[in-house]
Amino acid sequence: MSKFASNRREFFSALIGGAAGLSLTYRAFGQNPPAPIKATKLSDSLAVMMGDGGNIGVVISPDGLMMIDGGYPERAADLAKAIGEQVDAHKVNLLFDTHWHFDHVGSNESLGRAGVKIMAQENVKKRLSVRTTMEANGRTFDPLKPEGLPTQEFAKGGKLTYGKEKIEYVHIPLAHTDGDTYLFFPGPNVLHTGDMLFNGMYPVIDYSTGGWVGGMAAAAEAMHKVGDAKTRIIPGHGPMGTKDDLKASHEMLAAVTQRLEKLIKEGKSVDEAVAAAPTKDFDEKFGRGIFKPDAWTKIAYASVVRHNQKS
Ligand SMILES: [Zn+2]
């Protein structure tokens, strides 16, 4: 048997075995039937997979693959198959979680069971270790099985070399959650933002685990300084982006934060804030995605109130 075939079989069987034992508390909220998972090559050693929960980065080296996020748990086997067929059939050696959300950590248990190292910011492990509620979508998630938990945690970030890629990873506190990390690849000039960017739509803000709209504005501003004008961006959700997309997102988030802070200071209720339409001038550009303007205003409002209570 060729090395290729043996690697490929090992890779699929580890993932398919894992998918069968998934916790039933995780359910995809995506389309039915689910979208096909499609790879786009960004360089000879970097690809992005779209169509399975959050966007997934794949770093290719002669020794194996690094995955950045892992989609939905119920699609872990589909994702593994798509990577094997469309990108490279080597084994995964390293998984990096950009944050704790279920549509990003869906390969943790299957890959962890196969002995794959899992890196994440320390709050990601904290959230994945316990039953965690996400009020923004009204759902509660059971802890991951121990084998799905990160095995290598960091506080602020660092640098790592995978194959020929030199990767910088940086934690930004209290943005979309309390454990978000972006990854920058200076070689191909690509920035993977995790869910600190929803490209072209109002973002999920997980205020139950430390996220808030002002923090997402600050994150967009910080990430805008990474790389240069030509940096290509893998957002957490939505199509590939540019620095202009990041700038537009920052302007929207900063303006809405400022307006909501003013309304809250004036004692306006959430319904009064919705009636004031603080997102109005941005709705055409951002209001056609996951959230309609009113629903998102409520989430952003709640995130400011929650943040103010803590600080
Ligand atoms: Zn998320």
PDB file of C-alpha atoms and ligand atoms in Angstrom:
ATOM      1  CA  MET A   1       0.000   0.000   0.000  1.00  0.00           C
ATOM      2  CA  SER A   2       1.327   3.426  -0.840  1.00  0.00           C
ATOM      3  CA  LYS A   3       2.052   5.920   1.895  1.00  0.00           C
ATOM      4  CA  PHE A   4      -0.606   8.144   0.376  1.00  0.00           C
ATOM      5  CA  ALA A   5      -3.369   5.515   0.687  1.00  0.00           C
ATOM      6  CA  SER A   6      -2.421   4.527   4.196  1.00  0.00           C
ATOM      7  CA  ASN A   7      -2.377   8.119   5.397  1.00  0.00           C
ATOM      8  CA  ARG A   8      -5.645   8.786   3.740  1.00  0.00           C
ATOM      9  CA  ARG A   9      -7.382   5.761   5.274  1.00  0.00           C
ATOM     10  CA  GLU A  10      -6.026   6.521   8.713  1.00  0.00           C
ATOM     11  CA  PHE A  11      -7.163  10.118   8.438  1.00  0.00           C
ATOM     12  CA  PHE A  12     -10.740   9.273   7.383  1.00  0.00           C
ATOM     13  CA  SER A  13     -11.274   6.399   9.794  1.00  0.00           C
ATOM     14  CA  ALA A  14     -10.183   8.518  12.766  1.00  0.00           C
ATOM     15  CA  LEU A  15     -12.681  11.191  11.843  1.00  0.00           C
ATOM     16  CA  ILE A  16     -15.596   8.972  10.849  1.00  0.00           C
ATOM     17  CA  GLY A  17     -15.180   6.974  14.064  1.00  0.00           C
ATOM     18  CA  GLY A  18     -15.294  10.198  16.019  1.00  0.00           C
ATOM     19  CA  ALA A  19     -18.366  11.602  14.313  1.00  0.00           C
ATOM     20  CA  ALA A  20     -20.508   8.627  15.361  1.00  0.00           C
ATOM     21  CA  GLY A  21     -19.995   9.364  19.033  1.00  0.00           C
ATOM     22  CA  LEU A  22     -20.933  13.020  18.943  1.00  0.00           C
ATOM     23  CA  SER A  23     -22.868  14.718  21.672  1.00  0.00           C
ATOM     24  CA  LEU A  24     -26.456  15.274  20.552  1.00  0.00           C
ATOM     25  CA  THR A  25     -26.609  18.705  22.103  1.00  0.00           C
ATOM     26  CA  TYR A  26     -24.728  20.037  19.070  1.00  0.00           C
ATOM     27  CA  ARG A  27     -27.001  20.697  16.103  1.00  0.00           C
ATOM     28  CA  ALA A  28     -26.224  22.536  12.921  1.00  0.00           C
ATOM     29  CA  PHE A  29     -28.426  25.538  12.293  1.00  0.00           C
ATOM     30  CA  GLY A  30     -27.335  25.613   8.674  1.00  0.00           C
ATOM     31  CA  GLN A  31     -29.229  24.689   5.533  1.00  0.00           C
ATOM     32  CA  ASN A  32     -30.870  21.351   5.017  1.00  0.00           C
ATOM     33  CA  PRO A  33     -29.428  19.592   3.071  1.00  0.00           C
ATOM     34  CA  PRO A  34     -26.127  21.137   4.146  1.00  0.00           C
ATOM     35  CA  ALA A  35     -24.055  23.179   1.709  1.00  0.00           C
ATOM     36  CA  PRO A  36     -21.210  21.373  -0.031  1.00  0.00           C
ATOM     37  CA  ILE A  37     -17.806  21.978   1.567  1.00  0.00           C
ATOM     38  CA  LYS A  38     -15.515  23.634  -0.949  1.00  0.00           C
ATOM     39  CA  ALA A  39     -11.781  24.310  -0.863  1.00  0.00           C
ATOM     40  CA  THR A  40     -10.059  27.365  -2.306  1.00  0.00           C
ATOM     41  CA  LYS A  41      -6.261  27.325  -2.575  1.00  0.00           C
ATOM     42  CA  LEU A  42      -4.733  30.607  -1.359  1.00  0.00           C
ATOM     43  CA  SER A  43      -1.106  29.525  -1.921  1.00  0.00           C
ATOM     44  CA  ASP A  44       0.732  26.231  -2.422  1.00  0.00           C
ATOM     45  CA  SER A  45       0.661  25.706   1.335  1.00  0.00           C
ATOM     46  CA  LEU A  46      -2.581  27.346   2.440  1.00  0.00           C
ATOM     47  CA  ALA A  47      -6.242  26.671   1.634  1.00  0.00           C
ATOM     48  CA  VAL A  48      -9.621  27.720   2.979  1.00  0.00           C
ATOM     49  CA  MET A  49     -12.649  25.444   3.322  1.00  0.00           C
ATOM     50  CA  MET A  50     -16.086  27.061   3.137  1.00  0.00           C
ATOM     51  CA  GLY A  51     -19.576  25.617   3.612  1.00  0.00           C
ATOM     52  CA  ASP A  52     -19.200  23.977   7.031  1.00  0.00           C
ATOM     53  CA  GLY A  53     -19.913  26.313   9.952  1.00  0.00           C
ATOM     54  CA  GLY A  54     -17.112  28.855  10.298  1.00  0.00           C
ATOM     55  CA  ASN A  55     -14.490  29.128   7.564  1.00  0.00           C
ATOM     56  CA  ILE A  56     -11.587  26.717   8.028  1.00  0.00           C
ATOM     57  CA  GLY A  57      -7.919  27.320   7.213  1.00  0.00           C
ATOM     58  CA  VAL A  58      -5.734  24.383   6.153  1.00  0.00           C
ATOM     59  CA  VAL A  59      -1.924  24.636   6.210  1.00  0.00           C
ATOM     60  CA  ILE A  60      -0.219  22.020   4.047  1.00  0.00           C
ATOM     61  CA  SER A  61       3.230  20.625   4.795  1.00  0.00           C
ATOM     62  CA  PRO A  62       4.989  17.459   3.574  1.00  0.00           C
ATOM     63  CA  ASP A  63       4.541  16.001   7.069  1.00  0.00           C
ATOM     64  CA  GLY A  64       0.827  16.661   7.401  1.00  0.00           C
ATOM     65  CA  LEU A  65      -1.812  19.306   7.861  1.00  0.00           C
ATOM     66  CA  MET A  66      -2.690  22.011  10.334  1.00  0.00           C
ATOM     67  CA  MET A  67      -6.365  22.957  10.574  1.00  0.00           C
ATOM     68  CA  ILE A  68      -7.613  26.285  11.869  1.00  0.00           C
ATOM     69  CA  ASP A  69     -11.081  25.504  13.231  1.00  0.00           C
ATOM     70  CA  GLY A  70     -13.099  22.395  12.431  1.00  0.00           C
ATOM     71  CA  GLY A  71     -16.688  23.229  11.434  1.00  0.00           C
ATOM     72  CA  TYR A  72     -19.786  21.524  12.838  1.00  0.00           C
ATOM     73  CA  PRO A  73     -19.387  18.289  14.812  1.00  0.00           C
ATOM     74  CA  GLU A  74     -21.951  16.428  12.697  1.00  0.00           C
ATOM     75  CA  ARG A  75     -19.965  17.305   9.571  1.00  0.00           C
ATOM     76  CA  ALA A  76     -16.509  16.379  10.848  1.00  0.00           C
ATOM     77  CA  ALA A  77     -16.343  13.348   8.558  1.00  0.00           C
ATOM     78  CA  ASP A  78     -17.607  15.381   5.564  1.00  0.00           C
ATOM     79  CA  LEU A  79     -14.979  18.006   6.260  1.00  0.00           C
ATOM     80  CA  ALA A  80     -12.195  15.435   6.517  1.00  0.00           C
ATOM     81  CA  LYS A  81     -13.314  13.920   3.220  1.00  0.00           C
ATOM     82  CA  ALA A  82     -13.455  17.344   1.528  1.00  0.00           C
ATOM     83  CA  ILE A  83      -9.960  18.223   2.748  1.00  0.00           C
ATOM     84  CA  GLY A  84      -8.604  14.824   1.677  1.00  0.00           C
ATOM     85  CA  GLU A  85     -10.145  15.047  -1.781  1.00  0.00           C
ATOM     86  CA  GLN A  86      -9.750  18.736  -2.544  1.00  0.00           C
ATOM     87  CA  VAL A  87      -6.638  19.846  -0.651  1.00  0.00           C
ATOM     88  CA  ASP A  88      -4.292  17.118   0.544  1.00  0.00           C
ATOM     89  CA  ALA A  89      -4.722  13.576   1.856  1.00  0.00           C
ATOM     90  CA  HIS A  90      -2.093  13.709   4.592  1.00  0.00           C
ATOM     91  CA  LYS A  91      -3.033  13.398   8.251  1.00  0.00           C
ATOM     92  CA  VAL A  92      -3.862  16.372  10.428  1.00  0.00           C
ATOM     93  CA  ASN A  93      -1.154  16.952  13.054  1.00  0.00           C
ATOM     94  CA  LEU A  94      -2.331  20.184  14.604  1.00  0.00           C
ATOM     95  CA  LEU A  95      -5.715  21.812  15.169  1.00  0.00           C
ATOM     96  CA  PHE A  96      -6.024  25.450  16.217  1.00  0.00           C
ATOM     97  CA  ASP A  97      -9.331  26.688  17.697  1.00  0.00           C
ATOM     98  CA  THR A  98      -9.935  30.413  17.061  1.00  0.00           C
ATOM     99  CA  HIS A  99     -12.607  30.360  19.851  1.00  0.00           C
ATOM    100  CA  TRP A 100     -14.987  27.979  21.637  1.00  0.00           C
ATOM    101  CA  HIS A 101     -18.122  28.108  19.427  1.00  0.00           C
ATOM    102  CA  PHE A 102     -19.776  24.856  18.301  1.00  0.00           C
ATOM    103  CA  ASP A 103     -19.569  25.718  14.590  1.00  0.00           C
ATOM    104  CA  HIS A 104     -15.770  26.032  14.873  1.00  0.00           C
ATOM    105  CA  VAL A 105     -14.750  23.214  17.257  1.00  0.00           C
ATOM    106  CA  GLY A 106     -16.658  20.390  15.545  1.00  0.00           C
ATOM    107  CA  SER A 107     -13.522  18.384  14.732  1.00  0.00           C
ATOM    108  CA  ASN A 108     -12.019  18.652  18.231  1.00  0.00           C
ATOM    109  CA  GLU A 109     -13.328  15.343  19.590  1.00  0.00           C
ATOM    110  CA  SER A 110     -12.597  13.245  16.505  1.00  0.00           C
ATOM    111  CA  LEU A 111      -9.128  14.703  15.934  1.00  0.00           C
ATOM    112  CA  GLY A 112      -8.329  14.759  19.652  1.00  0.00           C
ATOM    113  CA  ARG A 113      -9.221  11.078  19.863  1.00  0.00           C
ATOM    114  CA  ALA A 114      -6.741  10.438  17.035  1.00  0.00           C
ATOM    115  CA  GLY A 115      -4.025  12.135  19.100  1.00  0.00           C
ATOM    116  CA  VAL A 116      -3.936  15.428  17.238  1.00  0.00           C
ATOM    117  CA  LYS A 117      -2.531  18.352  19.251  1.00  0.00           C
ATOM    118  CA  ILE A 118      -5.140  21.096  19.835  1.00  0.00           C
ATOM    119  CA  MET A 119      -4.019  24.682  20.452  1.00  0.00           C
ATOM    120  CA  ALA A 120      -6.234  27.457  21.795  1.00  0.00           C
ATOM    121  CA  GLN A 121      -6.302  30.485  24.048  1.00  0.00           C
ATOM    122  CA  GLU A 122      -6.807  29.431  27.673  1.00  0.00           C
ATOM    123  CA  ASN A 123     -10.391  30.749  27.908  1.00  0.00           C
ATOM    124  CA  VAL A 124     -11.391  28.440  25.037  1.00  0.00           C
ATOM    125  CA  LYS A 125     -10.493  25.404  27.136  1.00  0.00           C
ATOM    126  CA  LYS A 126     -12.284  26.928  30.116  1.00  0.00           C
ATOM    127  CA  ARG A 127     -15.517  27.370  28.096  1.00  0.00           C
ATOM    128  CA  LEU A 128     -15.316  23.960  26.401  1.00  0.00           C
ATOM    129  CA  SER A 129     -14.758  22.204  29.746  1.00  0.00           C
ATOM    130  CA  VAL A 130     -18.110  23.170  31.261  1.00  0.00           C
ATOM    131  CA  ARG A 131     -21.762  23.433  30.239  1.00  0.00           C
ATOM    132  CA  THR A 132     -21.988  26.852  28.606  1.00  0.00           C
ATOM    133  CA  THR A 133     -25.019  28.906  27.603  1.00  0.00           C
ATOM    134  CA  MET A 134     -24.971  31.330  24.714  1.00  0.00           C
ATOM    135  CA  GLU A 135     -27.825  33.771  25.293  1.00  0.00           C
ATOM    136  CA  ALA A 136     -27.427  35.422  21.878  1.00  0.00           C
ATOM    137  CA  ASN A 137     -28.847  32.278  20.228  1.00  0.00           C
ATOM    138  CA  GLY A 138     -30.598  30.808  23.277  1.00  0.00           C
ATOM    139  CA  ARG A 139     -28.613  27.590  23.308  1.00  0.00           C
ATOM    140  CA  THR A 140     -26.695  25.648  25.911  1.00  0.00           C
ATOM    141  CA  PHE A 141     -23.769  23.392  25.066  1.00  0.00           C
ATOM    142  CA  ASP A 142     -22.509  20.419  27.037  1.00  0.00           C
ATOM    143  CA  PRO A 143     -18.779  20.257  27.711  1.00  0.00           C
ATOM    144  CA  LEU A 144     -16.662  18.519  25.097  1.00  0.00           C
ATOM    145  CA  LYS A 145     -15.350  15.076  25.953  1.00  0.00           C
ATOM    146  CA  PRO A 146     -11.873  15.340  27.515  1.00  0.00           C
ATOM    147  CA  GLU A 147     -10.170  14.172  24.310  1.00  0.00           C
ATOM    148  CA  GLY A 148     -11.680  17.166  22.458  1.00  0.00           C
ATOM    149  CA  LEU A 149     -10.243  19.776  24.809  1.00  0.00           C
ATOM    150  CA  PRO A 150      -7.219  21.894  23.855  1.00  0.00           C
ATOM    151  CA  THR A 151      -3.923  20.281  24.799  1.00  0.00           C
ATOM    152  CA  GLN A 152      -1.772  23.370  24.414  1.00  0.00           C
ATOM    153  CA  GLU A 153      -3.040  26.658  25.756  1.00  0.00           C
ATOM    154  CA  PHE A 154      -1.642  30.149  25.607  1.00  0.00           C
ATOM    155  CA  ALA A 155      -2.591  33.450  27.216  1.00  0.00           C
ATOM    156  CA  LYS A 156      -1.676  36.207  24.745  1.00  0.00           C
ATOM    157  CA  GLY A 157      -0.343  34.595  21.588  1.00  0.00           C
ATOM    158  CA  GLY A 158       2.971  33.758  19.967  1.00  0.00           C
ATOM    159  CA  LYS A 159       4.675  32.503  16.827  1.00  0.00           C
ATOM    160  CA  LEU A 160       4.805  29.040  15.375  1.00  0.00           C
ATOM    161  CA  THR A 161       6.284  27.487  12.272  1.00  0.00           C
ATOM    162  CA  TYR A 162       4.250  24.866  10.456  1.00  0.00           C
ATOM    163  CA  GLY A 163       5.880  23.448   7.336  1.00  0.00           C
ATOM    164  CA  LYS A 164       7.211  26.541   5.571  1.00  0.00           C
ATOM    165  CA  GLU A 165       4.625  28.874   7.117  1.00  0.00           C
ATOM    166  CA  LYS A 166       5.688  31.190   9.896  1.00  0.00           C
ATOM    167  CA  ILE A 167       2.471  32.014  11.711  1.00  0.00           C
ATOM    168  CA  GLU A 168       1.726  34.786  14.218  1.00  0.00           C
ATOM    169  CA  TYR A 169      -1.250  34.195  16.483  1.00  0.00           C
ATOM    170  CA  VAL A 170      -2.682  36.913  18.709  1.00  0.00           C
ATOM    171  CA  HIS A 171      -5.435  36.835  21.317  1.00  0.00           C
ATOM    172  CA  ILE A 172      -7.737  39.849  21.510  1.00  0.00           C
ATOM    173  CA  PRO A 173      -9.621  39.933  24.824  1.00  0.00           C
ATOM    174  CA  LEU A 174     -13.400  40.482  25.028  1.00  0.00           C
ATOM    175  CA  ALA A 175     -14.362  40.799  21.358  1.00  0.00           C
ATOM    176  CA  HIS A 176     -16.685  38.126  19.892  1.00  0.00           C
ATOM    177  CA  THR A 177     -16.080  35.971  23.029  1.00  0.00           C
ATOM    178  CA  ASP A 178     -13.349  36.108  25.707  1.00  0.00           C
ATOM    179  CA  GLY A 179     -11.078  33.680  23.845  1.00  0.00           C
ATOM    180  CA  ASP A 180     -10.685  34.939  20.275  1.00  0.00           C
ATOM    181  CA  THR A 181      -7.421  34.584  18.381  1.00  0.00           C
ATOM    182  CA  TYR A 182      -6.468  35.749  14.899  1.00  0.00           C
ATOM    183  CA  LEU A 183      -3.691  34.112  12.868  1.00  0.00           C
ATOM    184  CA  PHE A 184      -1.478  35.953  10.382  1.00  0.00           C
ATOM    185  CA  PHE A 185       0.546  34.249   7.645  1.00  0.00           C
ATOM    186  CA  PRO A 186       3.183  36.769   6.453  1.00  0.00           C
ATOM    187  CA  GLY A 187       4.351  34.475   3.569  1.00  0.00           C
ATOM    188  CA  PRO A 188       1.124  34.332   1.534  1.00  0.00           C
ATOM    189  CA  ASN A 189      -0.048  37.551   3.323  1.00  0.00           C
ATOM    190  CA  VAL A 190      -3.260  36.058   4.689  1.00  0.00           C
ATOM    191  CA  LEU A 191      -5.089  36.938   7.911  1.00  0.00           C
ATOM    192  CA  HIS A 192      -7.487  34.418   9.485  1.00  0.00           C
ATOM    193  CA  THR A 193      -9.718  36.446  11.793  1.00  0.00           C
ATOM    194  CA  GLY A 194     -11.888  33.750  13.367  1.00  0.00           C
ATOM    195  CA  ASP A 195     -15.263  35.248  14.273  1.00  0.00           C
ATOM    196  CA  MET A 196     -13.793  38.686  14.972  1.00  0.00           C
ATOM    197  CA  LEU A 197     -14.934  39.363  11.391  1.00  0.00           C
ATOM    198  CA  PHE A 198     -18.267  38.374   9.838  1.00  0.00           C
ATOM    199  CA  ASN A 199     -17.654  39.686   6.360  1.00  0.00           C
ATOM    200  CA  GLY A 200     -20.524  41.856   5.084  1.00  0.00           C
ATOM    201  CA  MET A 201     -23.080  41.039   7.798  1.00  0.00           C
ATOM    202  CA  TYR A 202     -23.964  41.871  11.377  1.00  0.00           C
ATOM    203  CA  PRO A 203     -21.900  39.522  13.569  1.00  0.00           C
ATOM    204  CA  VAL A 204     -22.820  37.110  16.334  1.00  0.00           C
ATOM    205  CA  ILE A 205     -21.755  38.733  19.614  1.00  0.00           C
ATOM    206  CA  ASP A 206     -21.525  36.181  22.411  1.00  0.00           C
ATOM    207  CA  TYR A 207     -22.101  38.424  25.426  1.00  0.00           C
ATOM    208  CA  SER A 208     -22.564  35.370  27.658  1.00  0.00           C
ATOM    209  CA  THR A 209     -18.849  34.612  27.357  1.00  0.00           C
ATOM    210  CA  GLY A 210     -17.376  38.107  27.367  1.00  0.00           C
ATOM    211  CA  GLY A 211     -18.084  39.370  23.856  1.00  0.00           C
ATOM    212  CA  TRP A 212     -19.361  42.887  23.213  1.00  0.00           C
ATOM    213  CA  VAL A 213     -19.889  45.166  20.243  1.00  0.00           C
ATOM    214  CA  GLY A 214     -17.269  47.713  21.374  1.00  0.00           C
ATOM    215  CA  GLY A 215     -14.728  44.911  21.732  1.00  0.00           C
ATOM    216  CA  MET A 216     -15.509  43.729  18.229  1.00  0.00           C
ATOM    217  CA  ALA A 217     -14.936  47.280  16.977  1.00  0.00           C
ATOM    218  CA  ALA A 218     -11.566  47.367  18.764  1.00  0.00           C
ATOM    219  CA  ALA A 219     -10.672  43.946  17.331  1.00  0.00           C
ATOM    220  CA  ALA A 220     -11.467  45.082  13.782  1.00  0.00           C
ATOM    221  CA  GLU A 221      -9.312  48.173  14.322  1.00  0.00           C
ATOM    222  CA  ALA A 222      -6.397  46.114  15.686  1.00  0.00           C
ATOM    223  CA  MET A 223      -6.591  43.586  12.849  1.00  0.00           C
ATOM    224  CA  HIS A 224      -6.668  46.376  10.274  1.00  0.00           C
ATOM    225  CA  LYS A 225      -3.073  47.173  11.330  1.00  0.00           C
ATOM    226  CA  VAL A 226      -1.878  43.611  10.612  1.00  0.00           C
ATOM    227  CA  GLY A 227      -0.165  42.971   7.270  1.00  0.00           C
ATOM    228  CA  ASP A 228      -0.644  45.593   4.555  1.00  0.00           C
ATOM    229  CA  ALA A 229      -3.235  46.910   2.096  1.00  0.00           C
ATOM    230  CA  LYS A 230      -3.008  43.725   0.034  1.00  0.00           C
ATOM    231  CA  THR A 231      -3.549  41.278   2.901  1.00  0.00           C
ATOM    232  CA  ARG A 232      -6.235  38.724   2.039  1.00  0.00           C
ATOM    233  CA  ILE A 233      -8.656  37.925   4.815  1.00  0.00           C
ATOM    234  CA  ILE A 234     -10.304  34.665   5.817  1.00  0.00           C
ATOM    235  CA  PRO A 235     -13.265  35.861   7.917  1.00  0.00           C
ATOM    236  CA  GLY A 236     -15.021  33.633  10.446  1.00  0.00           C
ATOM    237  CA  HIS A 237     -18.121  33.767   8.232  1.00  0.00           C
ATOM    238  CA  GLY A 238     -18.837  35.182   4.801  1.00  0.00           C
ATOM    239  CA  PRO A 239     -16.703  35.382   1.645  1.00  0.00           C
ATOM    240  CA  MET A 240     -12.958  36.089   1.512  1.00  0.00           C
ATOM    241  CA  GLY A 241     -12.306  39.714   2.453  1.00  0.00           C
ATOM    242  CA  THR A 242      -9.927  42.631   2.106  1.00  0.00           C
ATOM    243  CA  LYS A 243      -8.665  45.385   4.371  1.00  0.00           C
ATOM    244  CA  ASP A 244     -11.498  47.553   3.034  1.00  0.00           C
ATOM    245  CA  ASP A 245     -14.016  45.026   4.344  1.00  0.00           C
ATOM    246  CA  LEU A 246     -12.334  45.092   7.745  1.00  0.00           C
ATOM    247  CA  LYS A 247     -12.411  48.894   7.708  1.00  0.00           C
ATOM    248  CA  ALA A 248     -16.117  48.963   6.798  1.00  0.00           C
ATOM    249  CA  SER A 249     -16.860  46.514   9.578  1.00  0.00           C
ATOM    250  CA  HIS A 250     -14.888  48.620  12.074  1.00  0.00           C
ATOM    251  CA  GLU A 251     -16.709  51.810  11.089  1.00  0.00           C
ATOM    252  CA  MET A 252     -20.099  50.120  11.513  1.00  0.00           C
ATOM    253  CA  LEU A 253     -19.225  48.516  14.856  1.00  0.00           C
ATOM    254  CA  ALA A 254     -17.666  51.690  16.269  1.00  0.00           C
ATOM    255  CA  ALA A 255     -20.618  53.874  15.227  1.00  0.00           C
ATOM    256  CA  VAL A 256     -23.233  51.453  16.594  1.00  0.00           C
ATOM    257  CA  THR A 257     -21.311  51.092  19.864  1.00  0.00           C
ATOM    258  CA  GLN A 258     -21.206  54.849  20.323  1.00  0.00           C
ATOM    259  CA  ARG A 259     -24.922  55.225  19.576  1.00  0.00           C
ATOM    260  CA  LEU A 260     -25.929  52.382  21.884  1.00  0.00           C
ATOM    261  CA  GLU A 261     -23.762  53.696  24.716  1.00  0.00           C
ATOM    262  CA  LYS A 262     -25.497  57.064  24.394  1.00  0.00           C
ATOM    263  CA  LEU A 263     -28.987  55.504  24.354  1.00  0.00           C
ATOM    264  CA  ILE A 264     -28.180  53.347  27.387  1.00  0.00           C
ATOM    265  CA  LYS A 265     -26.752  56.341  29.246  1.00  0.00           C
ATOM    266  CA  GLU A 266     -30.024  58.162  28.553  1.00  0.00           C
ATOM    267  CA  GLY A 267     -31.881  55.273  30.182  1.00  0.00           C
ATOM    268  CA  LYS A 268     -33.477  53.951  27.011  1.00  0.00           C
ATOM    269  CA  SER A 269     -34.870  50.416  27.157  1.00  0.00           C
ATOM    270  CA  VAL A 270     -33.917  47.794  24.577  1.00  0.00           C
ATOM    271  CA  ASP A 271     -37.197  48.393  22.705  1.00  0.00           C
ATOM    272  CA  GLU A 272     -36.605  52.141  22.720  1.00  0.00           C
ATOM    273  CA  ALA A 273     -33.103  51.521  21.412  1.00  0.00           C
ATOM    274  CA  VAL A 274     -34.477  49.351  18.576  1.00  0.00           C
ATOM    275  CA  ALA A 275     -37.027  52.098  17.783  1.00  0.00           C
ATOM    276  CA  ALA A 276     -34.163  54.625  17.560  1.00  0.00           C
ATOM    277  CA  ALA A 277     -32.698  52.491  14.710  1.00  0.00           C
ATOM    278  CA  PRO A 278     -29.023  52.926  15.617  1.00  0.00           C
ATOM    279  CA  THR A 279     -27.969  50.707  12.690  1.00  0.00           C
ATOM    280  CA  LYS A 280     -30.108  52.406  10.039  1.00  0.00           C
ATOM    281  CA  ASP A 281     -27.368  53.734   7.763  1.00  0.00           C
ATOM    282  CA  PHE A 282     -25.607  50.326   7.813  1.00  0.00           C
ATOM    283  CA  ASP A 283     -28.592  48.034   7.268  1.00  0.00           C
ATOM    284  CA  GLU A 284     -28.368  47.900   3.517  1.00  0.00           C
ATOM    285  CA  LYS A 285     -24.771  46.662   3.648  1.00  0.00           C
ATOM    286  CA  PHE A 286     -24.848  44.470   6.787  1.00  0.00           C
ATOM    287  CA  GLY A 287     -28.511  43.641   7.447  1.00  0.00           C
ATOM    288  CA  ARG A 288     -29.018  40.815   4.966  1.00  0.00           C
ATOM    289  CA  GLY A 289     -26.950  38.127   6.670  1.00  0.00           C
ATOM    290  CA  ILE A 290     -27.599  36.026   9.783  1.00  0.00           C
ATOM    291  CA  PHE A 291     -29.303  38.917  11.612  1.00  0.00           C
ATOM    292  CA  LYS A 292     -31.944  41.394  10.575  1.00  0.00           C
ATOM    293  CA  PRO A 293     -31.296  44.898  11.978  1.00  0.00           C
ATOM    294  CA  ASP A 294     -33.757  44.773  14.911  1.00  0.00           C
ATOM    295  CA  ALA A 295     -32.626  41.371  16.139  1.00  0.00           C
ATOM    296  CA  TRP A 296     -28.998  42.421  15.953  1.00  0.00           C
ATOM    297  CA  THR A 297     -29.622  45.745  17.707  1.00  0.00           C
ATOM    298  CA  LYS A 298     -31.055  43.769  20.658  1.00  0.00           C
ATOM    299  CA  ILE A 299     -27.950  41.588  20.845  1.00  0.00           C
ATOM    300  CA  ALA A 300     -25.585  44.550  20.536  1.00  0.00           C
ATOM    301  CA  TYR A 301     -27.585  46.447  23.193  1.00  0.00           C
ATOM    302  CA  ALA A 302     -27.447  43.481  25.591  1.00  0.00           C
ATOM    303  CA  SER A 303     -23.698  43.218  24.998  1.00  0.00           C
ATOM    304  CA  VAL A 304     -23.108  46.848  26.003  1.00  0.00           C
ATOM    305  CA  VAL A 305     -25.267  46.492  29.142  1.00  0.00           C
ATOM    306  CA  ARG A 306     -23.443  43.298  30.123  1.00  0.00           C
ATOM    307  CA  HIS A 307     -20.043  44.848  29.485  1.00  0.00           C
ATOM    308  CA  ASN A 308     -20.922  47.919  31.563  1.00  0.00           C
ATOM    309  CA  GLN A 309     -22.024  45.715  34.456  1.00  0.00           C
ATOM    310  CA  LYS A 310     -18.629  44.029  34.495  1.00  0.00           C
ATOM    311  CA  SER A 311     -16.425  47.081  34.125  1.00  0.00           C
TER     312      SER A 311
HETATM  313 ZN    ZN B   1     -18.281  32.334  16.961  1.00  0.00          ZN
END
